[in-house]
Amino acid sequence: MSIRVILGSVLIALTMMITAFVMVNEPARMADFDAGYKGRSIEAGATLFQTACIGCHGVQGQGIDNIAPALNAADLLDDTKGTPARLKEIGWSGSLPDYLRAAIAGGRPRASASFANYPQRMPTWSQEFGGPMRPDQVENLVDFVMNWKEGAIAAAAAVPTVSIDAVGTDIKVELPEGDAANGELLFGGKVNGKFPCSACHSLQAGQTLVGPSLAGIATTAATRKDGYSAEQYIHESVVQPNTYIVEGFVNPSIMPATFGAQMTKEELADIIAYLMTLK
Amino acid sequence: MALFKLHVPILDDIKAKGLKPALLAKVDDAVTRFTAGLSIGDIRGVLRGDPAPRPNPRVKPHADGFWFHMRPTYYHNLVTPLYPEFRLGWLSLYFMVFETLTGIFLMIFYTPSPLVAFENMLNILSNVPLGLFMRDLHKFGAEMMVAVVSLHMLRTVLTGNYKKPRQFTWFTGVVLLLVTLILSFSGYLLPWDQLSLWAVTIGASMVEAVPTPWPLNIFGEQVLGDPSFVGTWINNIARGGPQFNADGLLRWYLLHILALPLIGFVFIGVHYYKVVIHGHSLPPEAEKVGEDTAKRVPMDQRTYFMPDIITRELFYVALVTFVCVFAVTLGGFHASLEPHADPLVTPLHTTAPWYFLWVQGMLKLGDKVFWGLIAPGIIFSLLFVLGYIEVGPSRRYADRRIGLSVCMVALVALSVTTFMGTPWYAVSSSPDQEVVAALVPQTHPGLLRETPFEKLIVDDYNAADWQSAPNPEMKALLREYEDELEIARQKRDAITGKPIMPDAEGLMIVEDWQAGLKKITLRINWTKSDGTPGTFSQDVYLHKDSNYGE
């Protein structure tokens, strides 16, 4: 019996020693966890940015003329001399992350007066205000944008521009044979995240993310405009999104009117081929 | 004449005996009251292993105290060694208490709402001292409890102790097994991460398959127009609606912290009471067939609870507590926390917890209603009535060859269906996705994320050229990529028998994306059977601080 008593006492002492060791290390462990969690939040934000934001704000947040301002910019992120210029301009009283959180969650209900070159409105993104994102996803995006701070103070990041043979806004242009499978990848933003159509257009009937649902588009597209085939209607809607506004959506359209300048003929043909499979 | 006379007995004692002896007597008295009968001298005697004096004060706590009143004062010598019972019943009880204590700690920092549940978990892990430790202990204890309770049941089956007069004890034991399994499983949902949502969705979609019984079904079709309305109804109760929502989470939470523990503690009481009433059955070969002599313990065959049994029990408590604490610290066991629950994203390869893999394996055999509900229903029904239908009087192994064979066959079947429940068996999504999921799994960090940040050198790589990678870590990563691609190249279409992607080529592009953030693109190119190029691409972002390697 005494061996059990001694061994049991030793085990209890060991248990208490390990627990004490854990307790002593807790502050460092918790700090590590915080840093790790922040890192993962930035990663999640990067993925969300790719699917939801680059259509308007550019692949590296450098902004797109006439659509949306740069986020990777010193006038937004440099708060070394007090309030960043952009926040001062609109009289924001909260912190910089608060500003980002508010802008992402609630969007821009009207075009900013001081940015006359950005006439578009930003949709609401948080579920709280009818958008598609959960609060933690909005937080991830805030962390991701805040992570540009370091580089943005010196200068906006240089982003390589790819020169392509763009399709343009002429809807009479001849398109090659489309590949629906590649169109599906493009639609989902899976090819370098170039045109993440799925960020705004749901494929479930009746579900509005930002723009109209595209469920059954191959069928409905043929009925939209007299004298247009379904392919012609989709073509026009991609390169000139303002010519036809689906009932119940804002006019002018908030869909970027720049895809004609960004897409090759092949890419547009692929997307049309894919959309034509959605009967 | 004093109206009031203050009487302080200790002062009289001090006057009579002197200060030190009086105080010692007082302490001895307090200890005797606290232990319901054992003085300091008695406890010393117990610890030194002295023989009990006559009359034996060590049996007094059983008669006078609350905590021991349901414990026998002595056991038969034959049931006290480790072998016949392995202390599994005692350890089951211990884990119930262990889980309650660690659970209460976690409860303090948790609110059952989808809006904050996940943030509560992060708070527990990042802000609450010992939060991670307690969560890991709670999770590890839960898994240990399932294992210990199952082994306890297996031991009972093997030694035939469910037989008369212990049928009802067995019955309550099966209730406790179910309580343990559902307790463990219901805890899965609470962190509200991807694993929670999808593992429990598997479970809840099984109850959704409950068919409407035929008399209702006739009415169902005629009156309600929905023949599956019983399944729909149960599903709505389990998930709070067609999808898991705030009500569903609250229900599972209350089930986990209130309903099941309550049922558990009540049945533990009944189970324990029955064990004491019938006595611990002796090993099968120790008594005549058909006789039950557990309650008749000859004087020379007795082992007293105090000191032998209690020191054993406390020793096992110390040992198992140490094992748990060791496992979650130096042993490296950590309860995982996946990304926030997202009903729109189904992770590849979601599995049930290991103790329910057998159900998941059976589900792969065919019909959801039969294999998910009816078959487990039959198995548990048989377990419940086992003591009443298996009435052969002998508990000896030699007389129970058929029963023991059935038991062994059942164990083999359990292992096979458990294996079938794992992702290695018969699940395949498209091979390109499988390759990427092998490097960047959706349910845990995986090889790519565990590669140290600074070892990922910015460049374009082809998996086939893994030998020319700039460092050993990237070599290992690209080699794994190439190995997975080779498996994908071998895969054939189930219908045509042709290889799906025989010339698959894997690319990995590492880019600097932000300060401390890299973008890694995994792209697979191949030629489809119709000659057109196929491609699959997935982007992964890695931050220098995210330390998945921990």
Short mmCIF file of N, CA and C in Angstrom, two decimals, chain A residues 213-238 244 246 271-272 275-279:
data_model
loop_
_atom_site.label_atom_id
_atom_site.label_comp_id
_atom_site.label_asym_id
_atom_site.label_seq_id
_atom_site.Cartn_x
_atom_site.Cartn_y
_atom_site.Cartn_z
N SER A 213 -29.16 37.66 -59.07
CA SER A 213 -28.80 36.24 -59.16
C SER A 213 -28.73 35.84 -60.62
N LEU A 214 -27.77 34.96 -60.96
CA LEU A 214 -27.65 34.53 -62.35
C LEU A 214 -28.20 33.12 -62.57
N ALA A 215 -29.00 32.63 -61.61
CA ALA A 215 -29.60 31.31 -61.81
C ALA A 215 -30.50 31.37 -63.04
N GLY A 216 -30.33 30.43 -63.94
CA GLY A 216 -31.17 30.35 -65.11
C GLY A 216 -30.95 31.47 -66.11
N ILE A 217 -29.74 32.10 -66.05
CA ILE A 217 -29.48 33.26 -66.91
C ILE A 217 -29.58 32.92 -68.39
N ALA A 218 -29.19 31.69 -68.76
CA ALA A 218 -29.21 31.31 -70.18
C ALA A 218 -30.61 31.41 -70.75
N THR A 219 -31.60 31.14 -69.90
CA THR A 219 -32.99 31.20 -70.34
C THR A 219 -33.51 32.64 -70.30
N THR A 220 -33.26 33.31 -69.16
CA THR A 220 -33.86 34.64 -69.01
C THR A 220 -33.18 35.67 -69.93
N ALA A 221 -31.87 35.49 -70.22
CA ALA A 221 -31.15 36.50 -71.00
C ALA A 221 -31.78 36.71 -72.37
N ALA A 222 -32.34 35.65 -72.93
CA ALA A 222 -32.90 35.75 -74.27
C ALA A 222 -34.16 36.62 -74.30
N THR A 223 -34.77 36.82 -73.12
CA THR A 223 -36.04 37.53 -73.10
C THR A 223 -35.87 38.99 -72.68
N ARG A 224 -34.64 39.39 -72.32
CA ARG A 224 -34.46 40.71 -71.73
C ARG A 224 -34.67 41.85 -72.73
N LYS A 225 -33.98 41.77 -73.86
CA LYS A 225 -34.03 42.87 -74.83
C LYS A 225 -34.48 42.31 -76.17
N ASP A 226 -35.44 43.02 -76.78
CA ASP A 226 -35.95 42.56 -78.07
C ASP A 226 -34.83 42.54 -79.10
N GLY A 227 -34.82 41.48 -79.88
CA GLY A 227 -33.85 41.39 -80.96
C GLY A 227 -32.46 40.96 -80.52
N TYR A 228 -32.30 40.68 -79.23
CA TYR A 228 -30.99 40.23 -78.74
C TYR A 228 -31.06 38.73 -78.45
N SER A 229 -30.02 37.99 -78.85
CA SER A 229 -29.92 36.61 -78.38
C SER A 229 -29.39 36.64 -76.95
N ALA A 230 -29.47 35.48 -76.26
CA ALA A 230 -28.98 35.43 -74.88
C ALA A 230 -27.50 35.80 -74.82
N GLU A 231 -26.70 35.30 -75.80
CA GLU A 231 -25.28 35.60 -75.81
C GLU A 231 -25.02 37.10 -75.96
N GLN A 232 -25.79 37.71 -76.86
CA GLN A 232 -25.58 39.15 -77.10
C GLN A 232 -25.91 39.95 -75.84
N TYR A 233 -27.00 39.55 -75.18
CA TYR A 233 -27.39 40.28 -73.97
C TYR A 233 -26.31 40.16 -72.89
N ILE A 234 -25.79 38.93 -72.71
CA ILE A 234 -24.75 38.75 -71.67
C ILE A 234 -23.51 39.55 -72.03
N HIS A 235 -23.13 39.48 -73.31
CA HIS A 235 -21.96 40.21 -73.79
C HIS A 235 -22.10 41.70 -73.45
N GLU A 236 -23.24 42.27 -73.80
CA GLU A 236 -23.44 43.69 -73.56
C GLU A 236 -23.43 43.99 -72.06
N SER A 237 -24.06 43.11 -71.27
CA SER A 237 -24.15 43.35 -69.83
C SER A 237 -22.79 43.34 -69.16
N VAL A 238 -21.86 42.56 -69.73
CA VAL A 238 -20.53 42.52 -69.12
C VAL A 238 -19.73 43.76 -69.48
N TYR A 244 -28.58 48.10 -69.65
CA TYR A 244 -29.85 47.49 -69.21
C TYR A 244 -29.74 47.20 -67.73
N VAL A 246 -31.45 45.52 -64.50
CA VAL A 246 -32.50 44.59 -64.07
C VAL A 246 -33.39 45.28 -63.06
N ILE A 271 -16.60 33.04 -70.37
CA ILE A 271 -17.62 33.35 -69.35
C ILE A 271 -19.01 33.23 -69.96
N ILE A 272 -19.17 33.72 -71.18
CA ILE A 272 -20.49 33.61 -71.82
C ILE A 272 -20.85 32.14 -71.99
N LEU A 275 -21.98 30.84 -68.70
CA LEU A 275 -23.31 31.33 -68.30
C LEU A 275 -24.40 30.69 -69.14
N MET A 276 -24.07 30.35 -70.39
CA MET A 276 -25.08 29.71 -71.25
C MET A 276 -25.40 28.29 -70.78
N THR A 277 -24.57 27.74 -69.88
CA THR A 277 -24.92 26.41 -69.36
C THR A 277 -25.92 26.53 -68.21
N LEU A 278 -26.15 27.73 -67.70
CA LEU A 278 -27.04 27.90 -66.53
C LEU A 278 -28.47 28.07 -67.01
N LYS A 279 -29.08 26.96 -67.37
CA LYS A 279 -30.43 27.04 -67.95
C LYS A 279 -31.51 27.15 -66.87
#
